[in-house]
PDB file of C-alpha atoms in Angstrom:
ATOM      1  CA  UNK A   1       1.051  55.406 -16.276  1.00 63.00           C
ATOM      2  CA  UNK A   2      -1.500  57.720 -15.574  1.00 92.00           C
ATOM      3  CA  UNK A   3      -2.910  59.912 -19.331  1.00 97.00           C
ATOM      4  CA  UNK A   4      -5.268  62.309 -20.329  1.00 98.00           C
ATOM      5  CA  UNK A   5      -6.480  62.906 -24.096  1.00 98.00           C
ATOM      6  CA  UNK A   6      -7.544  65.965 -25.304  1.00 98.00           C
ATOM      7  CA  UNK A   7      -9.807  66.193 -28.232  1.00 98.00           C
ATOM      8  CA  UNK A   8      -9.267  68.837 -30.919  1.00 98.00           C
ATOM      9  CA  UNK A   9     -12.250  68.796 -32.994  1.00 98.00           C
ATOM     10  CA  UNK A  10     -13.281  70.430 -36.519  1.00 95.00           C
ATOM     11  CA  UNK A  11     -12.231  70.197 -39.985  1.00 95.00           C
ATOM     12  CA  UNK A  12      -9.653  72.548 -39.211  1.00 96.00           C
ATOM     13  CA  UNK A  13      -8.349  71.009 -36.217  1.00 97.00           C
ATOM     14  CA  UNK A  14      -5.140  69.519 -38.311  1.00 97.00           C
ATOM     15  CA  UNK A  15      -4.102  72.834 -40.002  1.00 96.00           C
ATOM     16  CA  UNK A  16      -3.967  74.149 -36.657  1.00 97.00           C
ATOM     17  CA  UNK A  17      -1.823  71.698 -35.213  1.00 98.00           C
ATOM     18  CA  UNK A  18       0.558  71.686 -37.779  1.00 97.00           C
ATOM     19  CA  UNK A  19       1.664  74.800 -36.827  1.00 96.00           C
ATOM     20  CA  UNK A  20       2.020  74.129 -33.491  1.00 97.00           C
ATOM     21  CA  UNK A  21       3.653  70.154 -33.186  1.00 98.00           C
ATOM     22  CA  UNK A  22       6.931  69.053 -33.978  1.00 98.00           C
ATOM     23  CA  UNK A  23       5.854  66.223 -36.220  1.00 98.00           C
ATOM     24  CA  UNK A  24       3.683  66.123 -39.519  1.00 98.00           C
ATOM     25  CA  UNK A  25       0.257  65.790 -39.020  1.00 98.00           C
ATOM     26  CA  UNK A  26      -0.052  64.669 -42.296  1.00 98.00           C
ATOM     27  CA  UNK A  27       1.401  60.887 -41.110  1.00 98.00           C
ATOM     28  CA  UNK A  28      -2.029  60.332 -39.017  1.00 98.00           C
ATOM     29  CA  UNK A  29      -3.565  59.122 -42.250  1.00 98.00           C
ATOM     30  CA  UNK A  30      -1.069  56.070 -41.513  1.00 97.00           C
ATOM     31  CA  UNK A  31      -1.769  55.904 -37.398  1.00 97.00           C
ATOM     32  CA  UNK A  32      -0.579  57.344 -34.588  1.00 98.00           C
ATOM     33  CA  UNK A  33       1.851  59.942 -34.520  1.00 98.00           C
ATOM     34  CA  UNK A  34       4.603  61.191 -31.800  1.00 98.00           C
ATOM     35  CA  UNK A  35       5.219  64.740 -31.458  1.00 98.00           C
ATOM     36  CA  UNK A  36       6.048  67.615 -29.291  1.00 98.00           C
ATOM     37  CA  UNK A  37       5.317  71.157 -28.341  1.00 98.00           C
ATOM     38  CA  UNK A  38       8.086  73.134 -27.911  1.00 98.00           C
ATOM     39  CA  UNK A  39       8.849  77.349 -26.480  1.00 97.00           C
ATOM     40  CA  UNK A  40       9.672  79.468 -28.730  1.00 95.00           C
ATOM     41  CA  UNK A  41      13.262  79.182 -27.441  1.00 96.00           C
ATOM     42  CA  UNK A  42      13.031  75.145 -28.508  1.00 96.00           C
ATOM     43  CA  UNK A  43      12.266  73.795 -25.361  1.00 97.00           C
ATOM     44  CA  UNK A  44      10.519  70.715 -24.193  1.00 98.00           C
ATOM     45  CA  UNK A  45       7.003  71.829 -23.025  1.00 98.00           C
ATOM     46  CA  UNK A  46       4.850  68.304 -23.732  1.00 98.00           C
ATOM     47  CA  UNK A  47       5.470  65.359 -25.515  1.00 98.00           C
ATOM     48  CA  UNK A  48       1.972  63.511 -26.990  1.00 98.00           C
ATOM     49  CA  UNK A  49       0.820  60.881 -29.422  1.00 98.00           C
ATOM     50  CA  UNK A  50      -1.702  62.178 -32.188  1.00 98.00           C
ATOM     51  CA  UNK A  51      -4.337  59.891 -32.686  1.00 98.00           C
ATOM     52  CA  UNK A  52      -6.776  60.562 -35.825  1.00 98.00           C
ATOM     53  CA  UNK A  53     -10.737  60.159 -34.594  1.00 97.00           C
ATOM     54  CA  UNK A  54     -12.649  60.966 -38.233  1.00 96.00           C
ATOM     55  CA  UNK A  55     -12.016  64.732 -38.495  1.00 96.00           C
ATOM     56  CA  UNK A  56     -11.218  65.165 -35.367  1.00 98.00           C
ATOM     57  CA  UNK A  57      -7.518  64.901 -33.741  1.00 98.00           C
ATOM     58  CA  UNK A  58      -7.156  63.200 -29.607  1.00 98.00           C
ATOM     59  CA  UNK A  59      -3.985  64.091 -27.743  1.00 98.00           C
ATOM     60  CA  UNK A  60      -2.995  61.037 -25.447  1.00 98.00           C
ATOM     61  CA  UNK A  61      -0.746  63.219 -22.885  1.00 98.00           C
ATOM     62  CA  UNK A  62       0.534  62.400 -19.480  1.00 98.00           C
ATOM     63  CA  UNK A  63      -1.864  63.500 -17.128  1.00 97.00           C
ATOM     64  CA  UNK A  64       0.741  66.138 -15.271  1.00 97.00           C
ATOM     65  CA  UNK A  65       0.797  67.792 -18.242  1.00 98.00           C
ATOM     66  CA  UNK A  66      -2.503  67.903 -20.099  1.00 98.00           C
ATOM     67  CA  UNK A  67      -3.611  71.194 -18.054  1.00 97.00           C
ATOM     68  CA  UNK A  68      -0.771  73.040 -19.102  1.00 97.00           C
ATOM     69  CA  UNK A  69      -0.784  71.916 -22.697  1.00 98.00           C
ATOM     70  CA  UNK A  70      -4.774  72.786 -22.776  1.00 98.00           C
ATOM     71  CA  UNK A  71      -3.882  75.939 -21.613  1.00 97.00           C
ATOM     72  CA  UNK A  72      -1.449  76.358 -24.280  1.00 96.00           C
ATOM     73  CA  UNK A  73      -3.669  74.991 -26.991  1.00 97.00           C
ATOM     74  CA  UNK A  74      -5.985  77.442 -26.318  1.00 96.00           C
ATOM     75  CA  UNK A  75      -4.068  80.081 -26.210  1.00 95.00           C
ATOM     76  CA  UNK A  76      -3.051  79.392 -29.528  1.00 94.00           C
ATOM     77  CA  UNK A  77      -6.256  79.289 -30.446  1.00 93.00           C
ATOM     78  CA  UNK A  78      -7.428  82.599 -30.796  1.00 87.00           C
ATOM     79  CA  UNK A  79      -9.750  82.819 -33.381  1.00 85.00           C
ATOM     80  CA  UNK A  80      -9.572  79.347 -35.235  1.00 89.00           C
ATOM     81  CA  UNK A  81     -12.263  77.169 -36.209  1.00 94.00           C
ATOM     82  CA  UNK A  82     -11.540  74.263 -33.983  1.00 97.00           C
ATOM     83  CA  UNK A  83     -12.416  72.624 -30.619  1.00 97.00           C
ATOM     84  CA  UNK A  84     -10.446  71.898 -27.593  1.00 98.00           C
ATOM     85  CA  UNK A  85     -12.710  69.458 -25.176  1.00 98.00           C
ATOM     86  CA  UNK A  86     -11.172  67.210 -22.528  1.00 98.00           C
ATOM     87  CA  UNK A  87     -12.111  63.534 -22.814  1.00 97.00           C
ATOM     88  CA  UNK A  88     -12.780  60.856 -20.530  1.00 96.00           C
ATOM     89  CA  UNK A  89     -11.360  58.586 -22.182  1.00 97.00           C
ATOM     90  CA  UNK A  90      -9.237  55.093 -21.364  1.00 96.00           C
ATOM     91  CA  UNK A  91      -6.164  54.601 -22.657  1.00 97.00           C
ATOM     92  CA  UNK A  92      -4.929  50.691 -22.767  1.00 97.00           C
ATOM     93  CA  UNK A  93      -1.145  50.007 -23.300  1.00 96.00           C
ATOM     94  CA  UNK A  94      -0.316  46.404 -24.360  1.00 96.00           C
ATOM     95  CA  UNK A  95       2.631  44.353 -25.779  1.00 96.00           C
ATOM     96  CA  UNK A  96       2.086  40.985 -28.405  1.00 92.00           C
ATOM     97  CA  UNK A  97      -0.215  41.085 -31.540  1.00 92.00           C
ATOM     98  CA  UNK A  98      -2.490  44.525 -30.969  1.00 93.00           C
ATOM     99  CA  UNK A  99      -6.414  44.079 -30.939  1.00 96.00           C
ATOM    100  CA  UNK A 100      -8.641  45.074 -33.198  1.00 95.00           C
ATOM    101  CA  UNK A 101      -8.876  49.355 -33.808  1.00 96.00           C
ATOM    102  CA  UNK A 102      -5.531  49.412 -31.266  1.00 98.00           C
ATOM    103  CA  UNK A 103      -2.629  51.799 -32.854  1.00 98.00           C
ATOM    104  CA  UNK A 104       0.993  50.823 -33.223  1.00 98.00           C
ATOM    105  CA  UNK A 105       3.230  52.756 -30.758  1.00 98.00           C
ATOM    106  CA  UNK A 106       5.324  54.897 -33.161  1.00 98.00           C
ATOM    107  CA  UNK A 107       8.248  55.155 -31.136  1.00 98.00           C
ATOM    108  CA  UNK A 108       9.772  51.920 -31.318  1.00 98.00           C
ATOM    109  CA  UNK A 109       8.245  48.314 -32.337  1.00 97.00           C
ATOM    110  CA  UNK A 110       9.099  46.972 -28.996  1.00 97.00           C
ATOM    111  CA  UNK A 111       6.680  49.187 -27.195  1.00 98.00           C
ATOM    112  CA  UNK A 112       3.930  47.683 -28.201  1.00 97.00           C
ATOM    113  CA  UNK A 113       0.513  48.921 -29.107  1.00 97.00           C
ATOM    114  CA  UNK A 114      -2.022  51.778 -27.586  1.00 98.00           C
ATOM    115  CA  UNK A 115      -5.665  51.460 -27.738  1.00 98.00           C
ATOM    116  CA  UNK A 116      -8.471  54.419 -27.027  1.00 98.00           C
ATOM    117  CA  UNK A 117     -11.740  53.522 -25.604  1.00 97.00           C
ATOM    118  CA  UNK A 118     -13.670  50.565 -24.127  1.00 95.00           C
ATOM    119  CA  UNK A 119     -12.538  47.082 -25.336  1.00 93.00           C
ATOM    120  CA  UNK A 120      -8.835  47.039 -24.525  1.00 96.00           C
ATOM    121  CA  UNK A 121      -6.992  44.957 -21.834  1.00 93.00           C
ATOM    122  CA  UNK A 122      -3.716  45.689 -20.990  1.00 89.00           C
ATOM    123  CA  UNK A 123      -0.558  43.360 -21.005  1.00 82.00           C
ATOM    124  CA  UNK A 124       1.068  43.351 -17.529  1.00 90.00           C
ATOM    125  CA  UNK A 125       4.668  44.173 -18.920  1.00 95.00           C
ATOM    126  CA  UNK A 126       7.690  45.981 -17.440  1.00 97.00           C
ATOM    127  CA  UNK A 127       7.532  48.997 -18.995  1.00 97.00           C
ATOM    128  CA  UNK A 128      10.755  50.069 -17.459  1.00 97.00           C
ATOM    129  CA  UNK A 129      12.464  47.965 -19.227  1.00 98.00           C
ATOM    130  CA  UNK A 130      11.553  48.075 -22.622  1.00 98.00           C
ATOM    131  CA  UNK A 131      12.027  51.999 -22.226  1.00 98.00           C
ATOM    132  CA  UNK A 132      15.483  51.161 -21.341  1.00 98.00           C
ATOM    133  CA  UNK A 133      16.696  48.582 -23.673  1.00 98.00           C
ATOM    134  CA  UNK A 134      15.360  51.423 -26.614  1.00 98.00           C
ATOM    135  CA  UNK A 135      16.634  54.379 -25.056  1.00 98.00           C
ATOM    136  CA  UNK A 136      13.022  56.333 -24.949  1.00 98.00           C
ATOM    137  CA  UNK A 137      12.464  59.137 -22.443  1.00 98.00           C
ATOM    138  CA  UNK A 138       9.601  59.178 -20.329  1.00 97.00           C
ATOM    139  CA  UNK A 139       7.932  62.932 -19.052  1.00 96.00           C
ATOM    140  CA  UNK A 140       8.798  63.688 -15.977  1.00 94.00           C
ATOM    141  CA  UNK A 141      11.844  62.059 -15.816  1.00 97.00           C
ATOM    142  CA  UNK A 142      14.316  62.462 -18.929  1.00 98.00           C
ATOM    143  CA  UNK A 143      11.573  64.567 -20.427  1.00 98.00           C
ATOM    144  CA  UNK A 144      11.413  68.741 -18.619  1.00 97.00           C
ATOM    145  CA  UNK A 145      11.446  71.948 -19.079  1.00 97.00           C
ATOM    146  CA  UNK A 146      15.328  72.281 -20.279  1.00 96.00           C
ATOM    147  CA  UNK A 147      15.056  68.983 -22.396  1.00 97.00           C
ATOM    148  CA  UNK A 148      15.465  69.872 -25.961  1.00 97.00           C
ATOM    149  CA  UNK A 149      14.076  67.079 -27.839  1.00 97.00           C
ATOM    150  CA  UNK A 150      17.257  66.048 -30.249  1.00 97.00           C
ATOM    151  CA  UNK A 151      19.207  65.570 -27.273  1.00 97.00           C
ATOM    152  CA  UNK A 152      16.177  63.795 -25.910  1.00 98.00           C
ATOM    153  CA  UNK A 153      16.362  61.155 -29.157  1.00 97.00           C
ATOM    154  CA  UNK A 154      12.782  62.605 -30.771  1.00 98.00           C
ATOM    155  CA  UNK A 155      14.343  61.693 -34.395  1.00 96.00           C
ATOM    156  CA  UNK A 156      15.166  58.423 -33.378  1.00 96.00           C
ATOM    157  CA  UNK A 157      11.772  57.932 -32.070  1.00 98.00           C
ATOM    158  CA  UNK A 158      10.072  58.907 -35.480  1.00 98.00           C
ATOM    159  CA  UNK A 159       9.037  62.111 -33.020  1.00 98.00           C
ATOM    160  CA  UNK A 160      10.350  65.288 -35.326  1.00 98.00           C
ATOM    161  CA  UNK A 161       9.837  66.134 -39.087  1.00 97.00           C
ATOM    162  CA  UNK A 162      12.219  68.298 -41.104  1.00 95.00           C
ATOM    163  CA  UNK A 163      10.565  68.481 -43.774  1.00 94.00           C
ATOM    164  CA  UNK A 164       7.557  70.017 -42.621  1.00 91.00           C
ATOM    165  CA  UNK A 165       6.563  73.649 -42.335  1.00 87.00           C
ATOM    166  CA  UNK A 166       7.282  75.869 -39.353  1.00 94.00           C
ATOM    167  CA  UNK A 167       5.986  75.392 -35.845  1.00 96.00           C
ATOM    168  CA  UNK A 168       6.917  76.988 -32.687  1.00 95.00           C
ATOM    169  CA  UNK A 169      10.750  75.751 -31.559  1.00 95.00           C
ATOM    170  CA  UNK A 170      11.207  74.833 -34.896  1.00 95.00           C
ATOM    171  CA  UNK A 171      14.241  77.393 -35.744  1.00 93.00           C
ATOM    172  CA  UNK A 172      16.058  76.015 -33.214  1.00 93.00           C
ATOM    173  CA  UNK A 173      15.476  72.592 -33.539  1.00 94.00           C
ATOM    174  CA  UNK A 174      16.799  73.085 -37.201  1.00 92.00           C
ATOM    175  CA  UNK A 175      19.722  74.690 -36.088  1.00 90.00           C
ATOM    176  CA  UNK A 176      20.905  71.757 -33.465  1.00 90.00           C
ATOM    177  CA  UNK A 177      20.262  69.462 -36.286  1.00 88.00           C
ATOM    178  CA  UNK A 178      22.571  71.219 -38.669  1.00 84.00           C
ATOM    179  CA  UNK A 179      25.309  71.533 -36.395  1.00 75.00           C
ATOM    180  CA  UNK A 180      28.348  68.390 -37.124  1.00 64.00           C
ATOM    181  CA  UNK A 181      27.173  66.994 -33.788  1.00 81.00           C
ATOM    182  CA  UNK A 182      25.633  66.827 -30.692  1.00 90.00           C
ATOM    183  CA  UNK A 183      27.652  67.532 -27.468  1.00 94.00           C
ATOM    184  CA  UNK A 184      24.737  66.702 -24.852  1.00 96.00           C
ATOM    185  CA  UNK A 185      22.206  63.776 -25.311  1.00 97.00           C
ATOM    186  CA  UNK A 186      20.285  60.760 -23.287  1.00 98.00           C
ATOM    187  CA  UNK A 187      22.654  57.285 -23.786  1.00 98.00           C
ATOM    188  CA  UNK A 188      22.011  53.942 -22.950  1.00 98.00           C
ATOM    189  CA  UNK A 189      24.921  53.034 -20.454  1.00 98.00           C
ATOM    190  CA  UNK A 190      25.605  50.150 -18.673  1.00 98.00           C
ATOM    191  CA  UNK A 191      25.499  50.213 -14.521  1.00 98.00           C
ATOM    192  CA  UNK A 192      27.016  48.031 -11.759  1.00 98.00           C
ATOM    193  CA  UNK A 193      26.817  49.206  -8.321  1.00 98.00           C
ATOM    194  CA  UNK A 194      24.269  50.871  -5.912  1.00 97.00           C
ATOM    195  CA  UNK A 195      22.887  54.976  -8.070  1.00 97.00           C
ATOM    196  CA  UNK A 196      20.235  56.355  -7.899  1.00 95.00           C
ATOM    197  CA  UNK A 197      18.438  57.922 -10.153  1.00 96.00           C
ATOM    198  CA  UNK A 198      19.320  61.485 -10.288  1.00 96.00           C
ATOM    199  CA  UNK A 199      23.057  60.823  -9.273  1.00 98.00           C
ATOM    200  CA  UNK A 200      25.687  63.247 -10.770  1.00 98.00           C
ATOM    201  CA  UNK A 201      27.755  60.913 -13.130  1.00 98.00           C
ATOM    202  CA  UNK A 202      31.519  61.918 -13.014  1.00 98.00           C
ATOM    203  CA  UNK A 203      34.746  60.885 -14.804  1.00 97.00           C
ATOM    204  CA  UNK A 204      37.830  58.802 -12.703  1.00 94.00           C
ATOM    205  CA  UNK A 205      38.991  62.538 -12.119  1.00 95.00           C
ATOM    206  CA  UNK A 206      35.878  64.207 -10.833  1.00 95.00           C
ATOM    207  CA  UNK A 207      34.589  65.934 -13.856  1.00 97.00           C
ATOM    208  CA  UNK A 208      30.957  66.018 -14.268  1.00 98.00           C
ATOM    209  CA  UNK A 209      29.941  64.079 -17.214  1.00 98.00           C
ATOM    210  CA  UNK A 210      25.605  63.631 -16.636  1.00 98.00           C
ATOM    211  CA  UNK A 211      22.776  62.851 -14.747  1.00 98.00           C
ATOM    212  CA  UNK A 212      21.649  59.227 -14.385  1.00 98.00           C
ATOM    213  CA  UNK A 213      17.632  58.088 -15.305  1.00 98.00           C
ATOM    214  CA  UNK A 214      15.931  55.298 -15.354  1.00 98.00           C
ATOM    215  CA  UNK A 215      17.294  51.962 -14.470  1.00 98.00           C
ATOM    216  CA  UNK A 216      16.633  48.455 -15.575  1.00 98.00           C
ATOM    217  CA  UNK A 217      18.694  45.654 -14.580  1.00 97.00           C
ATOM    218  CA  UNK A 218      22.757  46.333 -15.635  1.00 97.00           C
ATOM    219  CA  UNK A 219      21.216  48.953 -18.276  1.00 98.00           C
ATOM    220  CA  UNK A 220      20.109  52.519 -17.457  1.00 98.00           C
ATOM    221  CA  UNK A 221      19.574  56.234 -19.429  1.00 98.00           C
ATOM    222  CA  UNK A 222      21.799  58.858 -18.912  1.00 98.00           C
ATOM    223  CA  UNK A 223      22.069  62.340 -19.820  1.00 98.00           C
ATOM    224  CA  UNK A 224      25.523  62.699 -20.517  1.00 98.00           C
ATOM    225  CA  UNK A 225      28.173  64.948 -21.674  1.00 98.00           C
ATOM    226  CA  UNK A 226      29.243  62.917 -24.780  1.00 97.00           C
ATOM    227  CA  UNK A 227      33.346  64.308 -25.069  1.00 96.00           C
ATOM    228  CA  UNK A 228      33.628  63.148 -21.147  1.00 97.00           C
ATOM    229  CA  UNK A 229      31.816  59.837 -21.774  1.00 97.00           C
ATOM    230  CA  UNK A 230      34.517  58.289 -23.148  1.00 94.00           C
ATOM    231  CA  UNK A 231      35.835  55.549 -20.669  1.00 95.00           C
ATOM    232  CA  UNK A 232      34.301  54.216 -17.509  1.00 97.00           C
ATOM    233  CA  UNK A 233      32.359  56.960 -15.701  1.00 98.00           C
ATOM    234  CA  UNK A 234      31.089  56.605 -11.994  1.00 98.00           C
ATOM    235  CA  UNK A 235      27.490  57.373 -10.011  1.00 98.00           C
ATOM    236  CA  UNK A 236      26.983  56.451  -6.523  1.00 95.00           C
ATOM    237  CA  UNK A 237      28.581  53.397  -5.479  1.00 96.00           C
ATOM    238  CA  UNK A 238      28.410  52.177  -9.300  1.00 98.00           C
ATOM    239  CA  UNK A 239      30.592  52.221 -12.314  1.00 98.00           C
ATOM    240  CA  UNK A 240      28.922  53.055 -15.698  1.00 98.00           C
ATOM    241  CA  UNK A 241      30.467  53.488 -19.193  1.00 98.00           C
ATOM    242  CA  UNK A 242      28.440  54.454 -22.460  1.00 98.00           C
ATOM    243  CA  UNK A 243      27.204  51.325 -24.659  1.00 97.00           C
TER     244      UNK A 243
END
């Protein structure tokens, strides 16, 4: 797990990421805080965690992605009074009771804690796994450019706020969450056989019902087509059905 943190410094550097982030800044007074840039059209372009530094606001980002969503920050810049700086910074993932100045990860209890800075060791843990067994998207993998991020689980993962203002995405983001329900979505399922990941998941008559993800043990995340996900589904040389 390879990250980058971006710094976004200046008193205003939370009014301008309000604007911009799927979640409410507001809830970094409490500790970290999940979000998302989206397109205008809705569309997964980054997912990040928030962490508050005094005035200042770091972006803990997957390295793949942290030139892009520079680029993007400062394009949104324009002529606001704020920052953008990359940091060399460490970034310490860890599972058990967190250390001293570490940050709860937001997501889900069972991932753990984060920690920014010297001072942190890491807990050798399978990462994998605990993804799995909570259902949380990783970038890169469940996480790309066509995700749109209630499919992806983001309100489940304390990762969207509808009660905030606007930001860019947002319309259509509100409108998927209106609808009765969602047709398309990530799913914890449960595998035996030989897939791998990327496999076309079908029905027993062929139809295409998802893409499988990552896999941990008998347990794996799919993408799936929830009105064909409805009995026992196949990928590979493995049967799957939706838990």
């Amino acid at each position: 797990m390879t990250r980058s943190v971006i710094r976004v410094g200046g008193e205003e550097a939370r009014h301008f990421l309000q604007g911009l982030v799927t979640n409410d800044v507001a809830k970094l007074d409490k500790g970290l805080v999940y979000a998302a840039m989206l397109t205008p059209q809705g569309k997964y372009l980054a997912d990040f965690f928030m962490v508050p530094d005094g005035q200042d606001v770091l972006i803990d980002v997957d390295a793949s992605l942290a030139d892009g969503l520079f680029q993007r920050l400062s394009m949104y810049k324009l002529r606001s009074p704020v920052s953008l700086t990359r940091e060399d910074m460490n970034v310490t993932c860890g599972t058990g009771p967190a250390p001293e100045r570490a940050f709860a990860d937001p997501r889900d209890v069972s991932m753990g804690w984060r920690g920014y800075g010297v001072g942190f060791d890491a807990t050798p843990t399978d990462w994998d796994a605990l993804r799995v067994a909570a259902c949380i998207p990783e970038t890169g993998i469940e996480l790309g450019p066509d995700t749109f991020i209630l499919e992806a689980g983001f309100d489940r993962l304390n990762g969207v706020d509808f009660r905030k203002g606007c930001y860019v995405g947002q319309e259509v983001t509100a409108r998927m969450r209106h609808k009765t329900e969602l047709r398309k979505g990530l799913a914890l399922v449960a595998i035996n056989g030989a897939a791998n990941p990327g496999a076309e998941i079908t029905t027993p008559e062929g139809k295409a019902a998802g893409t499988l993800h990552t896999r941990s043990g008998d347990k794996a995340i799919a993408y799936l087509r929830f009105d064909r996900a409805t009995g026992e589904m196949k990928a590979g040389e493995a049967t799957l059905r939706r838990l």
